[in-house]
Tab-separated table of C-alpha atoms and ligand atoms in Angstrom:
chain	number	residue	atom	x	y	z
A	1	MET	CA	27.030	84.259	84.133
A	2	THR	CA	23.498	85.598	83.839
A	3	GLN	CA	23.112	89.325	83.619
A	4	LEU	CA	20.266	90.880	85.533
A	5	PHE	CA	18.782	94.369	85.427
A	6	GLY	CA	16.927	96.196	88.177
A	7	SER	CA	13.811	98.343	87.926
A	8	ILE	CA	12.518	100.659	90.622
A	9	GLU	CA	9.183	102.278	89.937
A	10	ALA	CA	9.051	104.843	92.701
A	11	GLY	CA	5.431	105.980	92.825
A	12	GLY	CA	3.762	108.330	95.247
A	13	THR	CA	1.373	105.528	96.248
A	14	LYS	CA	3.550	102.440	95.909
A	15	PHE	CA	7.015	101.268	94.972
A	16	VAL	CA	7.397	98.398	92.505
A	17	CYS	CA	10.829	96.770	92.442
A	18	ALA	CA	11.717	94.121	89.888
A	19	VAL	CA	14.681	92.172	88.582
A	20	GLY	CA	14.725	91.099	84.942
A	21	ASN	CA	16.901	89.035	82.614
A	22	GLU	CA	18.553	89.940	79.316
A	23	SER	CA	15.201	89.545	77.501
A	24	TYR	CA	13.696	92.035	79.986
A	25	LYS	CA	11.510	89.286	81.453
A	26	ILE	CA	10.697	89.678	85.138
A	27	ILE	CA	12.511	87.154	87.370
A	28	GLU	CA	11.223	88.536	90.647
A	29	LYS	CA	9.056	91.462	91.661
A	30	VAL	CA	7.781	93.027	94.892
A	31	GLN	CA	5.621	96.012	95.659
A	32	PHE	CA	4.937	97.904	98.858
A	33	PRO	CA	3.212	101.144	99.824
A	34	THR	CA	5.202	104.374	99.771
A	35	THR	CA	5.507	105.202	103.480
A	36	THR	CA	8.370	107.242	104.956
A	37	PRO	CA	11.461	107.653	102.779
A	38	ASP	CA	13.654	105.700	105.245
A	39	GLU	CA	11.327	102.722	105.477
A	40	THR	CA	10.560	102.608	101.753
A	41	ILE	CA	14.189	102.957	100.703
A	42	GLU	CA	15.268	100.279	103.208
A	43	LYS	CA	12.784	97.799	101.679
A	44	THR	CA	13.998	98.687	98.189
A	45	ILE	CA	17.644	98.053	99.085
A	46	ALA	CA	16.792	94.766	100.850
A	47	PHE	CA	15.029	93.443	97.723
A	48	PHE	CA	17.961	94.075	95.377
A	49	LYS	CA	20.645	92.852	97.823
A	50	ALA	CA	19.618	89.247	97.090
A	51	PHE	CA	20.610	89.740	93.413
A	52	GLU	CA	23.643	91.928	93.957
A	53	THR	CA	26.278	89.671	92.360
A	54	GLU	CA	24.380	89.341	89.067
A	55	LEU	CA	22.944	92.854	88.748
A	56	LYS	CA	24.518	94.901	85.953
A	57	GLY	CA	22.585	98.111	86.504
A	58	ILE	CA	19.455	99.558	88.039
A	59	ALA	CA	17.075	102.200	86.675
A	60	ILE	CA	14.776	104.310	88.819
A	61	GLY	CA	11.627	105.843	87.362
A	62	SER	CA	10.340	108.172	90.028
A	63	PHE	CA	7.348	110.358	90.824
A	64	GLY	CA	8.347	113.995	90.803
A	65	PRO	CA	9.330	116.614	90.471
A	66	ILE	CA	12.866	115.224	90.541
A	67	ASP	CA	16.318	116.612	89.739
A	68	ILE	CA	17.743	114.787	86.700
A	69	ASP	CA	20.671	117.121	86.011
A	70	PRO	CA	23.871	115.122	86.762
A	71	ASP	CA	25.767	118.405	87.305
A	72	SER	CA	23.374	119.631	89.966
A	73	LYS	CA	24.075	119.417	93.716
A	74	THR	CA	20.658	117.871	94.189
A	75	TYR	CA	20.882	115.371	91.302
A	76	GLY	CA	18.744	112.340	92.142
A	77	TYR	CA	16.535	114.184	94.630
A	78	VAL	CA	12.773	114.266	94.770
A	79	THR	CA	12.394	118.056	94.978
A	80	THR	CA	9.224	120.142	95.498
A	81	THR	CA	6.645	117.395	95.907
A	82	PRO	CA	3.669	118.208	98.149
A	83	LYS	CA	3.790	114.560	99.319
A	84	ALA	CA	4.446	114.534	103.086
A	85	ASN	CA	8.065	113.723	104.113
A	86	TRP	CA	9.257	113.340	100.515
A	87	ALA	CA	10.304	116.879	99.545
A	88	ASN	CA	14.097	117.253	99.126
A	89	VAL	CA	14.864	113.568	99.602
A	90	ASP	CA	18.019	112.124	98.045
A	91	LEU	CA	16.250	109.112	96.574
A	92	LEU	CA	18.963	108.090	94.124
A	93	GLY	CA	21.871	108.686	96.506
A	94	LYS	CA	20.375	106.727	99.380
A	95	ILE	CA	19.774	103.699	97.162
A	96	ALA	CA	22.822	103.905	94.903
A	97	ASN	CA	25.235	104.164	97.865
A	98	ALA	CA	24.244	100.639	98.860
A	99	PHE	CA	25.320	99.114	95.524
A	100	ASP	CA	28.326	99.003	93.246
A	101	VAL	CA	26.440	99.188	89.927
A	102	PRO	CA	25.519	102.073	87.598
A	103	PHE	CA	22.143	103.728	88.103
A	104	TYR	CA	19.860	105.490	85.617
A	105	PHE	CA	17.538	108.102	87.117
A	106	THR	CA	14.472	109.490	85.383
A	107	THR	CA	10.740	110.090	85.796
A	108	ASP	CA	8.208	107.256	86.039
A	109	VAL	CA	6.555	108.455	82.827
A	110	ASN	CA	9.866	108.595	80.986
A	111	SER	CA	10.465	104.961	82.005
A	112	SER	CA	7.009	104.051	80.692
A	113	ALA	CA	7.559	105.961	77.461
A	114	TYR	CA	10.854	104.111	76.972
A	115	GLY	CA	9.181	100.724	77.508
A	116	GLU	CA	6.329	101.509	75.123
A	117	ALA	CA	8.686	102.816	72.425
A	118	LEU	CA	10.841	99.693	72.789
A	119	VAL	CA	8.025	97.257	72.011
A	120	ARG	CA	6.786	99.264	69.000
A	121	LYS	CA	9.399	98.437	66.402
A	122	GLU	CA	8.277	101.005	63.833
A	123	VAL	CA	8.103	103.879	66.305
A	124	ASP	CA	10.869	106.342	67.174
A	125	SER	CA	8.777	109.213	68.532
A	126	LEU	CA	6.201	108.633	71.229
A	127	VAL	CA	4.507	110.441	74.108
A	128	TYR	CA	3.301	108.539	77.184
A	129	TYR	CA	0.816	110.116	79.609
A	130	THR	CA	-0.290	108.693	82.931
A	131	ILE	CA	-3.750	109.711	84.096
A	132	GLY	CA	-3.753	108.620	87.737
A	133	THR	CA	-3.337	110.305	91.113
A	134	GLY	CA	-1.338	112.848	89.157
A	135	ILE	CA	-0.823	113.493	85.462
A	136	GLY	CA	2.558	113.461	83.798
A	137	ALA	CA	4.031	112.642	80.439
A	138	GLY	CA	7.307	111.471	78.979
A	139	ALA	CA	8.279	112.153	75.384
A	140	ILE	CA	10.821	110.182	73.347
A	141	GLN	CA	12.514	111.224	70.133
A	142	ASP	CA	15.000	108.819	68.492
A	143	GLY	CA	15.720	107.049	71.774
A	144	HIS	CA	16.233	110.279	73.755
A	145	PHE	CA	13.974	111.880	76.327
A	146	ILE	CA	12.811	115.383	75.569
A	147	GLY	CA	13.829	117.860	78.283
A	148	GLY	CA	16.541	120.420	78.883
A	149	LEU	CA	16.879	122.149	82.234
A	150	GLY	CA	14.818	119.350	83.701
A	151	HIS	CA	12.191	116.803	82.789
A	152	THR	CA	8.996	117.914	81.081
A	153	GLU	CA	5.875	118.586	83.165
A	154	ALA	CA	3.087	118.049	80.671
A	155	GLY	CA	0.524	117.469	83.431
A	156	HIS	CA	0.713	121.092	84.547
A	157	THR	CA	-0.224	122.874	81.346
A	158	TYR	CA	-3.379	124.963	81.500
A	159	VAL	CA	-6.430	123.599	79.724
A	160	LYS	CA	-9.628	125.205	78.461
A	161	PRO	CA	-12.392	124.515	81.007
A	162	HIS	CA	-15.331	122.374	79.916
A	163	PRO	CA	-18.600	124.419	79.870
A	164	LYS	CA	-20.038	122.180	82.621
A	165	ASP	CA	-17.064	122.899	84.859
A	166	LEU	CA	-17.549	126.639	84.294
A	167	GLU	CA	-21.256	126.314	85.056
A	168	ASN	CA	-20.541	124.383	88.274
A	169	HIS	CA	-17.625	126.654	89.239
A	170	PHE	CA	-15.291	123.670	89.361
A	171	GLU	CA	-11.848	125.246	89.384
A	172	GLY	CA	-9.586	122.197	89.624
A	173	VAL	CA	-7.572	120.494	92.362
A	174	CYS	CA	-3.891	121.174	91.589
A	175	PRO	CA	-2.312	122.752	94.705
A	176	PHE	CA	-0.060	124.855	92.451
A	177	HIS	CA	-2.329	125.849	89.534
A	178	LYS	CA	-5.869	124.697	90.301
A	179	GLY	CA	-7.142	124.285	86.727
A	180	CYS	CA	-4.161	122.744	84.943
A	181	LEU	CA	-4.526	119.370	83.190
A	182	GLU	CA	-3.759	117.514	86.424
A	183	GLY	CA	-6.122	119.762	88.350
A	184	MET	CA	-8.967	119.035	85.935
A	185	ALA	CA	-8.433	115.431	84.835
A	186	SER	CA	-6.519	113.436	87.484
A	187	GLY	CA	-8.241	110.772	89.598
A	188	PRO	CA	-8.626	113.213	92.526
A	189	SER	CA	-10.397	115.717	90.227
A	190	LEU	CA	-12.996	113.060	89.383
A	191	GLU	CA	-13.475	112.444	93.086
A	192	ALA	CA	-13.807	116.178	93.786
A	193	ARG	CA	-16.562	116.526	91.149
A	194	ALA	CA	-18.472	113.349	91.882
A	195	GLY	CA	-17.940	112.879	95.627
A	196	MET	CA	-16.775	109.318	94.915
A	197	LYS	CA	-13.687	107.626	93.515
A	198	GLY	CA	-13.392	107.437	89.724
A	199	GLU	CA	-13.757	103.660	89.727
A	200	LEU	CA	-17.258	104.035	91.271
A	201	ILE	CA	-18.652	106.680	88.887
A	202	PRO	CA	-21.251	105.054	86.570
A	203	GLU	CA	-20.512	104.830	82.855
A	204	TYR	CA	-23.529	106.986	81.908
A	205	SER	CA	-22.293	109.941	84.019
A	206	GLU	CA	-21.588	113.166	82.088
A	207	ILE	CA	-18.353	113.377	84.084
A	208	TRP	CA	-16.762	111.038	81.536
A	209	ASP	CA	-17.437	113.499	78.716
A	210	ILE	CA	-15.832	116.224	80.790
A	211	GLN	CA	-12.882	113.936	81.507
A	212	ALA	CA	-12.516	112.994	77.833
A	213	TYR	CA	-12.510	116.680	76.884
A	214	TYR	CA	-9.372	117.238	78.973
A	215	ILE	CA	-7.597	114.061	77.894
A	216	ALA	CA	-8.317	114.994	74.274
A	217	GLN	CA	-6.764	118.415	74.957
A	218	ALA	CA	-3.668	116.600	76.266
A	219	ALA	CA	-3.531	114.593	73.030
A	220	LEU	CA	-3.922	117.812	71.055
A	221	GLN	CA	-1.085	119.484	72.977
A	222	ALA	CA	1.156	116.452	72.395
A	223	THR	CA	0.267	116.492	68.698
A	224	MET	CA	0.968	120.183	68.250
A	225	LEU	CA	4.117	120.332	70.387
A	226	TYR	CA	5.889	117.103	69.458
A	227	ARG	CA	4.184	115.639	66.350
A	228	PRO	CA	4.804	112.103	67.707
A	229	GLN	CA	3.937	108.900	65.862
A	230	VAL	CA	1.993	107.542	68.846
A	231	ILE	CA	0.385	108.927	72.011
A	232	VAL	CA	-0.111	106.385	74.808
A	233	PHE	CA	-2.449	106.991	77.753
A	234	GLY	CA	-1.916	104.810	80.837
A	235	GLY	CA	-2.754	105.138	84.542
A	236	GLY	CA	-5.712	104.122	86.684
A	237	VAL	CA	-8.318	106.402	85.094
A	238	MET	CA	-7.710	104.799	81.672
A	239	GLY	CA	-9.077	101.595	83.226
A	240	GLN	CA	-12.420	102.997	82.005
A	241	ALA	CA	-12.835	100.932	78.842
A	242	HIS	CA	-15.136	103.527	77.212
A	243	MET	CA	-12.667	106.389	77.660
A	244	LEU	CA	-10.485	105.877	74.592
A	245	LYS	CA	-13.419	106.124	72.154
A	246	ARG	CA	-14.620	109.330	73.836
A	247	VAL	CA	-11.104	110.766	73.582
A	248	HIS	CA	-10.880	109.849	69.871
A	249	ASP	CA	-14.182	111.574	69.109
A	250	THR	CA	-13.344	114.707	71.079
A	251	PHE	CA	-9.793	114.860	69.712
A	252	SER	CA	-11.201	114.827	66.152
A	253	GLU	CA	-13.476	117.746	66.973
A	254	LEU	CA	-10.672	119.751	68.591
A	255	LEU	CA	-8.135	119.061	65.816
A	256	ASN	CA	-10.772	120.081	63.274
A	257	GLY	CA	-8.836	118.704	60.310
A	258	TYR	CA	-5.863	121.026	60.881
A	259	LEU	CA	-3.172	118.357	60.477
A	260	PRO	CA	-2.950	114.864	59.046
A	261	VAL	CA	-2.726	112.275	61.836
A	262	PRO	CA	-2.739	108.477	61.677
A	263	ASP	CA	-5.924	106.448	62.163
A	264	LEU	CA	-6.895	107.468	65.706
A	265	LYS	CA	-7.169	103.822	66.819
A	266	GLU	CA	-3.451	103.468	66.054
A	267	TYR	CA	-2.469	106.976	67.130
A	268	ILE	CA	-4.112	107.515	70.536
A	269	VAL	CA	-3.846	104.232	72.404
A	270	THR	CA	-3.534	102.529	75.794
A	271	PRO	CA	-0.273	100.723	76.718
A	272	ALA	CA	0.922	97.777	74.614
A	273	ILE	CA	2.675	96.286	77.647
A	274	GLU	CA	0.051	94.718	79.874
A	275	GLY	CA	-0.405	94.821	83.633
A	276	ASN	CA	1.054	98.322	84.120
A	277	GLY	CA	4.407	96.897	83.051
A	278	SER	CA	5.590	99.670	80.703
A	279	ALA	CA	7.870	101.358	83.256
A	280	THR	CA	9.400	98.048	84.361
A	281	VAL	CA	10.356	97.062	80.806
A	282	GLY	CA	11.598	100.602	80.159
A	283	ASN	CA	13.711	100.505	83.306
A	284	PHE	CA	15.283	97.142	82.394
A	285	ALA	CA	16.270	98.613	79.029
A	286	LEU	CA	17.626	101.810	80.639
A	287	ALA	CA	19.576	99.756	83.195
A	288	ASP	CA	20.978	97.702	80.312
A	289	LYS	CA	21.952	100.881	78.444
A	290	ILE	CA	23.684	102.486	81.445
A	291	SER	CA	25.644	99.302	82.198
A	292	LYS	CA	27.293	99.116	78.741
B	1	LIG	P1	-0.939	106.235	90.889
B	1	LIG	O1	-1.152	107.374	89.964
B	1	LIG	O2	-1.199	106.587	92.324
B	1	LIG	O3	0.365	105.523	90.685
B	1	LIG	P2	-3.104	104.931	89.434
B	1	LIG	O4	-2.524	105.164	88.091
B	1	LIG	O5	-3.760	103.607	89.690
B	1	LIG	O6	-2.036	105.100	90.587
B	1	LIG	O7	-4.161	106.088	89.691
B	1	LIG	C1	-4.951	106.143	90.836
B	1	LIG	C2	-6.076	107.134	90.592
B	1	LIG	O8	-6.889	106.666	89.504
B	1	LIG	C3	-7.012	107.277	91.785
B	1	LIG	O9	-7.442	108.628	91.860
B	1	LIG	C4	-8.184	106.356	91.440
B	1	LIG	O10	-9.384	106.745	92.052
B	1	LIG	C5	-8.249	106.477	89.936
B	1	LIG	N1	-8.725	105.240	89.302
B	1	LIG	C6	-8.210	103.992	89.440
B	1	LIG	N2	-8.913	103.093	88.730
B	1	LIG	C7	-9.890	103.797	88.096
B	1	LIG	C8	-10.940	103.454	87.192
B	1	LIG	N3	-11.123	102.208	86.786
B	1	LIG	N4	-11.711	104.445	86.747
B	1	LIG	C9	-11.521	105.733	87.129
B	1	LIG	N5	-10.578	106.104	87.987
B	1	LIG	C10	-9.764	105.166	88.468
B	2	LIG	ZN1	-0.695	122.004	88.211
């Protein structure tokens, strides 16, 4: 009998649900906007019910913060999110109760990191950042996610402000910290500076140099803290084709020759899995792992 694996990418904007085969190829996929928890979870359950007899396991990669401690009373919950209606929601429990298969529960960026590490055969340490509505990162070392009490929160580290941001008194948009990485470099921060969405800001705008300065600081933090073999940047904002080169140049300046790093074109990269598929592939592999 065929074995199928389930992937739930639970994003703050949309949910992407997919079923894949033993080669982690997508058999069927749906996506829908993240509305109320009840409505969104109901749609998620309905999608997987059609595959119930063949499903071996399901992995959820969720927006956060989430509780990933299996010994905690609130394991599987979305916890302190500012997203309306979603704080303290038992995401895992509400879905898992509807099925008789094992579930793996982690962050969306951990799922993406797992997928990206899987397709890079020579790599066993990798950091994956998403630069989108929020910023987060997942770090992998020898097949394990880095984290102890909870998952890492690399989007909420403080960064050094760009001189232009100081000059313009731009303090950042994070509701918790203002000028953390997410506050200074997420999609909404671009919109707050420019008065228009990131996708509409022209390529010649100096905002991209400001943006690259922060993303390069993220790459520097990842380098110093984890010494990974590869740093992957995904998410909507990285849709700017010119961004990677700016980040390479700025990263070089900030590193200032302190450590040896690989050729930057191989070291600081965009996802190898196309079409925003890193988390889906990662989830299939995590579902496979949990079902063994
Ligand atoms: P999410 O983080 O909500 O899952 P995305 O990763 O697509 O989704 O990020 C959405 C954010 O990225 C929005 O703030 C959007 O304005 C911004 N964004 C999307 N595409 C681009 C682009 N090509 N250039 C700059 N910003 C973009
Ligand atoms: Zn923050």
